[in-house]
Amino acid sequence: MTFVVPIRPIRPPQQFKKKNFIDKICLSPFVSVEISLYGQVSLCGCYHWMPAKIGNIYEQSLQDMLGSPLAVQIRQSIIDGTYIFCNESTCGVIRNNLLNDIDNLPDNVAWQIEHPSRFLMPKEIVLSGDLTCNLSCPSCRTKVIKLSDQEQKMQMQYIEILKNNIFSNPTDQDIAITVSTSGELFASDFLLSFLQQISLRNFPNLYLNLQTNGLLCEKNWHRLGDLQDRVKKITVTIDAAQSDTYQKLRRGGTWDQIMKAMSWLHVKKKQNNMKLHTRCVVQKENYLQLEDFYKLSKSFAADIVEYARISNWNTMPLEDFTEIDIWSPHHGLYDSAMLHLNRIKDLPDVVTWG
């Protein structure tokens, strides 16, 4: 029996107010794509930053999508500085003043901005949509998620599509793959299997950027296969600087486990010469620990300490989310939260998202 992937319809692209970023260029729409498990493709690595989807890899080739009218419109919006497809209230690149000056662009991007119809195959690929995880953090799920038989079949088809769309032709071009933005890479047989199938003989300049909760890194690092030494950056979400808070927000993990994992990654960082980022998803339960989280991160030689506003993944009633989202100006703790944020936001190597 042939398995048919349930294609999710592409909604009309959401647009935001016009900006005035003249001669300021975001590199993402010229160098990156995000591809979800359901095949939806965008020109930004974060759905919350740019919700527009340019197509679906189950129905179109990546090359056709990159040359589509919508993709051209998105690139044009960056070139003319209006950024109408970008959500300035959530985009970390915009909020952290990380846009590039037009006179200081990589050659491949400088060539593309001469006309929005120009494009190159992406060198940054974000793989999202696999929700498999060993934790059940209340901010994003109600229980530990394991995939159904149907979803596992879909994953196998997804691997074949990726191979045919992106990894069919050997290249020495620099390629960075980011996983996993929806679940936990080291708990995902699917993602680990996919990475093991990539041959460095065919892609000698391929590197990985990993997002993880850290707890399974030591146990399953070997399952990266030939890519074990190709991790360029690893981002570990910890969300706390105290044991009780960690075990409440990272449900299923223990403080001893994450401290042991971070100690192991501290050593691995030196061995692999990789960047280590830590992340704190800030909410009511942990906002008083922002400074301590910075000190904790630096004790493990974190290169970047990230603070992200909690997002609503529809895993709790709206009134419950409203209660923990202290970054809403309407929240009773907003002023206190801003006070704590102001104490850390200008510290070296701090980045804030959302």
mmCIF file of C-alpha atoms in Angstrom:
data_model
loop_
_atom_site.group_PDB
_atom_site.id
_atom_site.type_symbol
_atom_site.label_atom_id
_atom_site.label_comp_id
_atom_site.label_asym_id
_atom_site.label_seq_id
_atom_site.Cartn_x
_atom_site.Cartn_y
_atom_site.Cartn_z
ATOM 1 C CA MET A 1 0.000 0.000 0.000
ATOM 2 C CA THR A 2 1.343 3.425 -0.934
ATOM 3 C CA PHE A 3 1.548 5.908 1.912
ATOM 4 C CA VAL A 4 0.180 9.335 1.089
ATOM 5 C CA VAL A 5 1.609 12.269 3.031
ATOM 6 C CA PRO A 6 -1.155 14.529 4.423
ATOM 7 C CA ILE A 7 -0.200 17.766 2.667
ATOM 8 C CA ARG A 8 -0.959 20.840 4.726
ATOM 9 C CA PRO A 9 -2.294 23.694 2.600
ATOM 10 C CA ILE A 10 -0.115 26.770 2.150
ATOM 11 C CA ARG A 11 -1.962 29.729 3.621
ATOM 12 C CA PRO A 12 -1.803 33.192 2.035
ATOM 13 C CA PRO A 13 1.411 34.845 3.246
ATOM 14 C CA GLN A 14 0.989 37.036 6.299
ATOM 15 C CA GLN A 15 2.282 40.570 5.899
ATOM 16 C CA PHE A 16 3.388 43.042 8.541
ATOM 17 C CA LYS A 17 3.825 46.796 8.600
ATOM 18 C CA LYS A 18 6.435 48.310 6.303
ATOM 19 C CA LYS A 19 9.811 48.987 7.848
ATOM 20 C CA ASN A 20 12.481 51.450 6.785
ATOM 21 C CA PHE A 21 15.611 49.300 6.835
ATOM 22 C CA ILE A 22 17.224 50.978 3.844
ATOM 23 C CA ASP A 23 20.601 49.422 2.969
ATOM 24 C CA LYS A 24 20.201 46.871 5.780
ATOM 25 C CA ILE A 25 20.111 43.255 4.611
ATOM 26 C CA CYS A 26 19.028 40.126 6.441
ATOM 27 C CA LEU A 27 20.999 37.235 4.950
ATOM 28 C CA SER A 28 18.436 34.508 5.723
ATOM 29 C CA PRO A 29 16.163 34.760 2.630
ATOM 30 C CA PHE A 30 19.257 34.539 0.417
ATOM 31 C CA VAL A 31 21.076 31.660 2.104
ATOM 32 C CA SER A 32 18.604 29.571 4.144
ATOM 33 C CA VAL A 33 15.440 27.491 4.105
ATOM 34 C CA GLU A 34 13.393 25.827 6.819
ATOM 35 C CA ILE A 35 11.710 22.552 5.869
ATOM 36 C CA SER A 36 9.051 21.053 8.119
ATOM 37 C CA LEU A 37 8.170 17.380 8.462
ATOM 38 C CA TYR A 38 5.038 18.139 6.438
ATOM 39 C CA GLY A 39 7.202 19.575 3.662
ATOM 40 C CA GLN A 40 6.389 23.252 4.088
ATOM 41 C CA VAL A 41 9.298 25.494 3.134
ATOM 42 C CA SER A 42 10.119 29.024 4.258
ATOM 43 C CA LEU A 43 13.027 31.390 3.630
ATOM 44 C CA CYS A 44 13.715 31.912 7.334
ATOM 45 C CA GLY A 45 14.803 29.531 10.051
ATOM 46 C CA CYS A 46 12.059 30.631 12.445
ATOM 47 C CA TYR A 47 8.317 30.469 11.765
ATOM 48 C CA HIS A 48 7.628 33.152 14.373
ATOM 49 C CA TRP A 49 9.931 35.564 12.567
ATOM 50 C CA MET A 50 8.629 35.003 9.029
ATOM 51 C CA PRO A 51 5.412 32.933 8.796
ATOM 52 C CA ALA A 52 5.254 32.970 4.960
ATOM 53 C CA LYS A 53 5.682 29.572 3.252
ATOM 54 C CA ILE A 54 6.950 29.433 -0.333
ATOM 55 C CA GLY A 55 5.717 25.910 -1.097
ATOM 56 C CA ASN A 56 5.893 22.226 -0.198
ATOM 57 C CA ILE A 57 8.696 19.823 -1.104
ATOM 58 C CA TYR A 58 6.207 16.967 -1.481
ATOM 59 C CA GLU A 59 4.680 18.855 -4.413
ATOM 60 C CA GLN A 60 7.488 20.996 -5.881
ATOM 61 C CA SER A 61 11.238 20.977 -6.267
ATOM 62 C CA LEU A 62 13.189 23.292 -4.013
ATOM 63 C CA GLN A 63 14.581 25.060 -7.071
ATOM 64 C CA ASP A 64 11.056 25.824 -8.360
ATOM 65 C CA MET A 65 10.067 27.225 -4.960
ATOM 66 C CA LEU A 66 13.145 29.448 -4.748
ATOM 67 C CA GLY A 67 12.227 30.916 -8.130
ATOM 68 C CA SER A 68 8.522 31.333 -7.308
ATOM 69 C CA PRO A 69 6.779 34.746 -7.343
ATOM 70 C CA LEU A 70 6.406 34.699 -3.549
ATOM 71 C CA ALA A 71 10.096 33.939 -2.994
ATOM 72 C CA VAL A 72 10.950 36.834 -5.308
ATOM 73 C CA GLN A 73 8.586 39.112 -3.351
ATOM 74 C CA ILE A 74 10.194 38.125 -0.060
ATOM 75 C CA ARG A 75 13.703 38.804 -1.333
ATOM 76 C CA GLN A 76 12.511 42.117 -2.836
ATOM 77 C CA SER A 77 11.116 43.168 0.554
ATOM 78 C CA ILE A 78 14.573 42.706 2.056
ATOM 79 C CA ILE A 79 16.298 44.556 -0.781
ATOM 80 C CA ASP A 80 13.963 47.568 -0.594
ATOM 81 C CA GLY A 81 14.045 47.636 3.219
ATOM 82 C CA THR A 82 10.298 47.205 3.800
ATOM 83 C CA TYR A 83 10.587 43.712 5.354
ATOM 84 C CA ILE A 84 6.813 43.285 5.056
ATOM 85 C CA PHE A 85 6.982 39.514 5.530
ATOM 86 C CA CYS A 86 8.991 39.819 8.775
ATOM 87 C CA ASN A 87 7.490 40.102 12.257
ATOM 88 C CA GLU A 88 9.613 42.791 13.876
ATOM 89 C CA SER A 89 8.140 42.092 17.324
ATOM 90 C CA THR A 90 9.541 38.538 17.418
ATOM 91 C CA CYS A 91 12.494 38.516 15.008
ATOM 92 C CA GLY A 92 15.725 38.155 16.957
ATOM 93 C CA VAL A 93 17.815 39.463 14.053
ATOM 94 C CA ILE A 94 15.865 42.727 13.966
ATOM 95 C CA ARG A 95 15.550 43.103 17.734
ATOM 96 C CA ASN A 96 19.270 42.493 18.289
ATOM 97 C CA ASN A 97 20.373 44.840 15.476
ATOM 98 C CA LEU A 98 22.010 42.001 13.532
ATOM 99 C CA LEU A 99 21.071 43.164 10.023
ATOM 100 C CA ASN A 100 24.034 43.466 7.672
ATOM 101 C CA ASP A 101 25.124 46.711 6.044
ATOM 102 C CA ILE A 102 24.629 46.565 2.296
ATOM 103 C CA ASP A 103 28.298 47.424 1.762
ATOM 104 C CA ASN A 104 29.448 44.486 3.867
ATOM 105 C CA LEU A 105 27.773 41.423 2.342
ATOM 106 C CA PRO A 106 29.141 38.006 1.378
ATOM 107 C CA ASP A 107 29.763 37.761 -2.372
ATOM 108 C CA ASN A 108 26.952 35.235 -2.893
ATOM 109 C CA VAL A 109 24.405 37.576 -1.270
ATOM 110 C CA ALA A 110 25.764 40.708 -2.965
ATOM 111 C CA TRP A 111 25.183 39.002 -6.338
ATOM 112 C CA GLN A 112 21.598 38.064 -5.438
ATOM 113 C CA ILE A 113 20.485 41.496 -4.230
ATOM 114 C CA GLU A 114 21.244 42.963 -7.647
ATOM 115 C CA HIS A 115 17.863 41.498 -8.655
ATOM 116 C CA PRO A 116 15.296 39.626 -6.516
ATOM 117 C CA SER A 117 14.838 36.914 -9.171
ATOM 118 C CA ARG A 118 18.395 35.735 -8.565
ATOM 119 C CA PHE A 119 18.885 32.868 -6.156
ATOM 120 C CA LEU A 120 21.356 30.188 -5.192
ATOM 121 C CA MET A 121 20.688 26.855 -3.547
ATOM 122 C CA PRO A 122 20.652 27.427 0.229
ATOM 123 C CA LYS A 123 23.681 26.720 2.365
ATOM 124 C CA GLU A 124 21.723 26.826 5.635
ATOM 125 C CA ILE A 125 18.993 24.191 6.044
ATOM 126 C CA VAL A 126 16.749 24.020 9.108
ATOM 127 C CA LEU A 127 14.876 20.750 9.658
ATOM 128 C CA SER A 128 11.805 21.130 11.878
ATOM 129 C CA GLY A 129 8.570 19.403 12.732
ATOM 130 C CA ASP A 130 9.729 16.201 14.451
ATOM 131 C CA LEU A 131 8.170 16.510 17.918
ATOM 132 C CA THR A 132 9.879 13.416 19.354
ATOM 133 C CA CYS A 133 11.381 14.284 22.745
ATOM 134 C CA ASN A 134 12.478 12.642 25.982
ATOM 135 C CA LEU A 135 10.988 15.508 28.042
ATOM 136 C CA SER A 136 7.464 16.873 28.399
ATOM 137 C CA CYS A 137 8.143 20.520 29.218
ATOM 138 C CA PRO A 138 4.808 22.189 30.048
ATOM 139 C CA SER A 139 5.623 25.160 27.799
ATOM 140 C CA CYS A 140 5.377 23.039 24.631
ATOM 141 C CA ARG A 141 3.613 19.720 25.340
ATOM 142 C CA THR A 142 1.405 17.889 27.787
ATOM 143 C CA LYS A 143 3.236 14.538 27.657
ATOM 144 C CA VAL A 144 6.281 12.807 26.189
ATOM 145 C CA ILE A 145 5.658 12.584 22.444
ATOM 146 C CA LYS A 146 6.413 9.459 20.437
ATOM 147 C CA LEU A 147 5.409 9.210 16.803
ATOM 148 C CA SER A 148 2.635 6.998 15.488
ATOM 149 C CA ASP A 149 3.253 4.360 12.785
ATOM 150 C CA GLN A 150 1.757 6.746 10.213
ATOM 151 C CA GLU A 151 4.086 9.553 11.259
ATOM 152 C CA GLN A 152 7.081 7.206 11.115
ATOM 153 C CA LYS A 153 6.151 6.258 7.548
ATOM 154 C CA MET A 154 5.900 9.939 6.713
ATOM 155 C CA GLN A 155 9.381 10.456 8.109
ATOM 156 C CA MET A 156 10.822 7.818 5.784
ATOM 157 C CA GLN A 157 9.255 9.564 2.828
ATOM 158 C CA TYR A 158 10.578 12.886 4.120
ATOM 159 C CA ILE A 159 14.116 11.478 4.106
ATOM 160 C CA GLU A 160 13.775 10.394 0.479
ATOM 161 C CA ILE A 161 12.401 13.803 -0.504
ATOM 162 C CA LEU A 162 15.304 15.582 1.188
ATOM 163 C CA LYS A 163 17.787 13.313 -0.528
ATOM 164 C CA ASN A 164 16.270 13.999 -3.933
ATOM 165 C CA ASN A 165 15.789 17.741 -3.415
ATOM 166 C CA ILE A 166 18.969 18.738 -1.616
ATOM 167 C CA PHE A 167 21.425 15.887 -1.252
ATOM 168 C CA SER A 168 21.304 14.234 -4.657
ATOM 169 C CA ASN A 169 24.265 16.105 -6.149
ATOM 170 C CA PRO A 170 27.653 16.086 -4.388
ATOM 171 C CA THR A 171 29.081 19.543 -3.717
ATOM 172 C CA ASP A 172 31.963 21.144 -1.876
ATOM 173 C CA GLN A 173 29.756 24.147 -1.042
ATOM 174 C CA ASP A 174 29.530 25.045 2.643
ATOM 175 C CA ILE A 175 26.294 23.599 4.051
ATOM 176 C CA ALA A 176 25.008 23.983 7.606
ATOM 177 C CA ILE A 177 22.116 21.798 8.794
ATOM 178 C CA THR A 178 20.209 22.891 11.912
ATOM 179 C CA VAL A 179 18.345 20.235 13.948
ATOM 180 C CA SER A 180 16.138 19.898 15.967
ATOM 181 C CA THR A 181 13.895 22.902 16.444
ATOM 182 C CA SER A 182 10.688 21.060 17.404
ATOM 183 C CA GLY A 183 11.746 18.144 19.577
ATOM 184 C CA GLU A 184 14.961 16.454 20.680
ATOM 185 C CA LEU A 185 17.505 15.300 18.105
ATOM 186 C CA PHE A 186 19.136 12.732 20.369
ATOM 187 C CA ALA A 187 15.752 11.113 21.089
ATOM 188 C CA SER A 188 14.805 10.956 17.390
ATOM 189 C CA ASP A 189 15.726 7.736 15.580
ATOM 190 C CA PHE A 190 14.477 9.390 12.386
ATOM 191 C CA LEU A 191 16.732 12.442 12.489
ATOM 192 C CA LEU A 192 19.766 10.483 13.667
ATOM 193 C CA SER A 193 19.223 7.952 10.889
ATOM 194 C CA PHE A 194 18.992 10.733 8.325
ATOM 195 C CA LEU A 195 22.237 12.358 9.474
ATOM 196 C CA GLN A 196 24.022 9.006 9.415
ATOM 197 C CA GLN A 197 23.171 8.657 5.714
ATOM 198 C CA ILE A 198 24.958 11.862 4.707
ATOM 199 C CA SER A 199 28.358 11.091 3.199
ATOM 200 C CA LEU A 200 31.170 13.511 3.894
ATOM 201 C CA ARG A 201 32.777 12.193 0.734
ATOM 202 C CA ASN A 202 29.945 13.833 -1.210
ATOM 203 C CA PHE A 203 29.566 16.859 1.091
ATOM 204 C CA PRO A 204 33.014 17.580 2.547
ATOM 205 C CA ASN A 205 32.064 21.023 3.861
ATOM 206 C CA LEU A 206 28.856 20.088 5.677
ATOM 207 C CA TYR A 207 28.411 21.119 9.305
ATOM 208 C CA LEU A 208 25.733 20.800 11.997
ATOM 209 C CA ASN A 209 24.051 23.287 14.303
ATOM 210 C CA LEU A 210 22.200 21.398 17.033
ATOM 211 C CA GLN A 211 19.391 22.434 19.368
ATOM 212 C CA THR A 212 18.956 20.093 22.309
ATOM 213 C CA ASN A 213 17.937 19.724 25.936
ATOM 214 C CA GLY A 214 21.370 18.193 26.474
ATOM 215 C CA LEU A 215 20.390 15.163 28.512
ATOM 216 C CA LEU A 216 21.052 12.501 25.850
ATOM 217 C CA CYS A 217 24.117 14.067 24.226
ATOM 218 C CA GLU A 218 26.740 11.922 25.922
ATOM 219 C CA LYS A 219 24.782 8.690 25.434
ATOM 220 C CA ASN A 220 23.876 9.215 21.775
ATOM 221 C CA TRP A 221 26.587 11.480 20.342
ATOM 222 C CA HIS A 222 28.120 8.500 18.505
ATOM 223 C CA ARG A 223 24.868 8.182 16.539
ATOM 224 C CA LEU A 224 25.822 11.278 14.575
ATOM 225 C CA GLY A 225 28.068 8.910 12.619
ATOM 226 C CA ASP A 226 30.574 10.649 10.354
ATOM 227 C CA LEU A 227 29.235 14.008 11.539
ATOM 228 C CA GLN A 228 30.343 13.642 15.169
ATOM 229 C CA ASP A 229 33.197 16.066 14.602
ATOM 230 C CA ARG A 230 31.182 18.399 12.348
ATOM 231 C CA VAL A 231 29.096 20.108 15.029
ATOM 232 C CA LYS A 232 29.724 23.816 14.578
ATOM 233 C CA LYS A 233 27.312 25.045 17.255
ATOM 234 C CA ILE A 234 25.164 23.429 19.926
ATOM 235 C CA THR A 235 22.388 25.260 21.763
ATOM 236 C CA VAL A 236 21.237 23.750 25.059
ATOM 237 C CA THR A 237 17.906 24.834 26.521
ATOM 238 C CA ILE A 238 18.094 24.774 30.322
ATOM 239 C CA ASP A 239 15.498 27.359 31.432
ATOM 240 C CA ALA A 240 16.664 27.595 35.038
ATOM 241 C CA ALA A 241 19.530 28.255 37.411
ATOM 242 C CA GLN A 242 18.055 26.276 40.307
ATOM 243 C CA SER A 243 17.208 22.621 40.772
ATOM 244 C CA ASP A 244 13.534 22.936 41.702
ATOM 245 C CA THR A 245 12.785 25.334 38.863
ATOM 246 C CA TYR A 246 14.595 23.161 36.334
ATOM 247 C CA GLN A 247 12.689 20.048 37.306
ATOM 248 C CA LYS A 248 9.395 21.899 37.055
ATOM 249 C CA LEU A 249 10.040 23.552 33.678
ATOM 250 C CA ARG A 250 12.078 20.728 32.086
ATOM 251 C CA ARG A 251 9.673 18.001 33.140
ATOM 252 C CA GLY A 252 11.312 14.577 33.070
ATOM 253 C CA GLY A 253 14.849 15.808 33.675
ATOM 254 C CA THR A 254 16.783 16.304 36.907
ATOM 255 C CA TRP A 255 19.277 18.971 37.938
ATOM 256 C CA ASP A 256 22.018 16.402 38.460
ATOM 257 C CA GLN A 257 21.462 15.124 34.908
ATOM 258 C CA ILE A 258 21.699 18.543 33.265
ATOM 259 C CA MET A 259 24.767 19.531 35.308
ATOM 260 C CA LYS A 260 26.489 16.286 34.297
ATOM 261 C CA ALA A 261 25.451 16.864 30.675
ATOM 262 C CA MET A 262 26.794 20.430 30.689
ATOM 263 C CA SER A 263 30.089 19.277 32.179
ATOM 264 C CA TRP A 264 30.402 16.738 29.368
ATOM 265 C CA LEU A 265 29.526 19.353 26.727
ATOM 266 C CA HIS A 266 32.061 21.754 28.246
ATOM 267 C CA VAL A 267 34.762 19.193 27.472
ATOM 268 C CA LYS A 268 33.249 18.350 24.066
ATOM 269 C CA LYS A 269 33.227 22.041 23.148
ATOM 270 C CA LYS A 270 37.002 22.135 23.468
ATOM 271 C CA GLN A 271 37.518 18.827 21.664
ATOM 272 C CA ASN A 272 35.321 19.798 18.700
ATOM 273 C CA ASN A 273 36.156 23.498 18.724
ATOM 274 C CA MET A 274 32.401 24.138 18.591
ATOM 275 C CA LYS A 275 30.349 27.057 19.857
ATOM 276 C CA LEU A 276 28.242 26.434 22.952
ATOM 277 C CA HIS A 277 25.039 28.430 23.446
ATOM 278 C CA THR A 278 22.703 28.164 26.413
ATOM 279 C CA ARG A 279 19.050 29.181 26.279
ATOM 280 C CA CYS A 280 16.523 30.247 28.873
ATOM 281 C CA VAL A 281 12.865 30.445 27.844
ATOM 282 C CA VAL A 282 11.826 33.205 30.215
ATOM 283 C CA GLN A 283 8.508 33.027 32.059
ATOM 284 C CA LYS A 284 6.996 33.706 35.467
ATOM 285 C CA GLU A 285 8.657 30.720 37.117
ATOM 286 C CA ASN A 286 12.242 31.655 36.227
ATOM 287 C CA TYR A 287 12.484 35.399 35.495
ATOM 288 C CA LEU A 288 14.113 36.089 38.871
ATOM 289 C CA GLN A 289 17.002 33.805 37.870
ATOM 290 C CA LEU A 290 18.227 35.674 34.773
ATOM 291 C CA GLU A 291 21.473 36.847 36.344
ATOM 292 C CA ASP A 292 22.170 33.487 37.950
ATOM 293 C CA PHE A 293 21.494 31.784 34.618
ATOM 294 C CA TYR A 294 24.134 33.980 32.998
ATOM 295 C CA LYS A 295 26.695 33.074 35.679
ATOM 296 C CA LEU A 296 25.817 29.382 35.387
ATOM 297 C CA SER A 297 26.192 29.486 31.596
ATOM 298 C CA LYS A 298 29.546 31.221 31.786
ATOM 299 C CA SER A 299 30.783 28.621 34.278
ATOM 300 C CA PHE A 300 30.518 26.146 31.392
ATOM 301 C CA ALA A 301 32.235 28.601 29.012
ATOM 302 C CA ALA A 302 29.092 29.335 27.009
ATOM 303 C CA ASP A 303 29.894 31.540 24.026
ATOM 304 C CA ILE A 304 26.377 32.991 23.863
ATOM 305 C CA VAL A 305 23.655 33.145 26.524
ATOM 306 C CA GLU A 306 20.188 33.366 24.971
ATOM 307 C CA TYR A 307 17.016 34.603 26.643
ATOM 308 C CA ALA A 308 13.770 33.934 24.766
ATOM 309 C CA ARG A 309 10.220 35.003 25.550
ATOM 310 C CA ILE A 310 7.935 32.044 26.093
ATOM 311 C CA SER A 311 5.676 31.246 23.120
ATOM 312 C CA ASN A 312 2.130 29.930 23.152
ATOM 313 C CA TRP A 313 2.189 26.406 21.676
ATOM 314 C CA ASN A 314 -1.490 25.892 22.571
ATOM 315 C CA THR A 315 -0.629 23.246 25.158
ATOM 316 C CA MET A 316 -2.386 25.069 28.002
ATOM 317 C CA PRO A 317 -5.515 27.180 28.410
ATOM 318 C CA LEU A 318 -5.051 30.774 27.268
ATOM 319 C CA GLU A 319 -5.585 32.086 30.792
ATOM 320 C CA ASP A 320 -2.747 29.858 32.052
ATOM 321 C CA PHE A 321 -0.396 31.095 29.342
ATOM 322 C CA THR A 322 -1.368 34.692 30.056
ATOM 323 C CA GLU A 323 -0.446 34.123 33.696
ATOM 324 C CA ILE A 324 3.104 32.927 32.932
ATOM 325 C CA ASP A 325 3.891 35.328 30.046
ATOM 326 C CA ILE A 326 5.387 38.099 32.163
ATOM 327 C CA TRP A 327 6.676 39.888 29.031
ATOM 328 C CA SER A 328 3.193 41.050 28.156
ATOM 329 C CA PRO A 329 2.951 44.770 29.056
ATOM 330 C CA HIS A 330 -0.420 43.951 30.629
ATOM 331 C CA HIS A 331 1.072 41.465 33.119
ATOM 332 C CA GLY A 332 1.321 42.583 36.744
ATOM 333 C CA LEU A 333 4.985 41.487 36.880
ATOM 334 C CA TYR A 334 6.019 43.178 33.623
ATOM 335 C CA ASP A 335 7.887 46.061 35.281
ATOM 336 C CA SER A 336 9.733 43.670 37.595
ATOM 337 C CA ALA A 337 10.610 41.420 34.658
ATOM 338 C CA MET A 338 11.964 44.397 32.696
ATOM 339 C CA LEU A 339 14.094 45.390 35.674
ATOM 340 C CA HIS A 340 15.727 41.952 35.713
ATOM 341 C CA LEU A 341 16.094 41.942 31.923
ATOM 342 C CA ASN A 342 17.842 45.315 31.987
ATOM 343 C CA ARG A 343 20.400 43.909 34.412
ATOM 344 C CA ILE A 344 21.581 41.275 31.937
ATOM 345 C CA LYS A 345 20.738 42.442 28.429
ATOM 346 C CA ASP A 346 23.945 44.450 27.989
ATOM 347 C CA LEU A 347 26.249 41.853 29.493
ATOM 348 C CA PRO A 348 28.841 40.353 27.124
ATOM 349 C CA ASP A 349 27.541 37.585 24.842
ATOM 350 C CA VAL A 350 23.852 38.021 25.731
ATOM 351 C CA VAL A 351 21.200 37.701 23.019
ATOM 352 C CA THR A 352 17.450 38.164 23.547
ATOM 353 C CA TRP A 353 14.723 36.683 21.341
ATOM 354 C CA GLY A 354 11.094 37.651 21.053
#
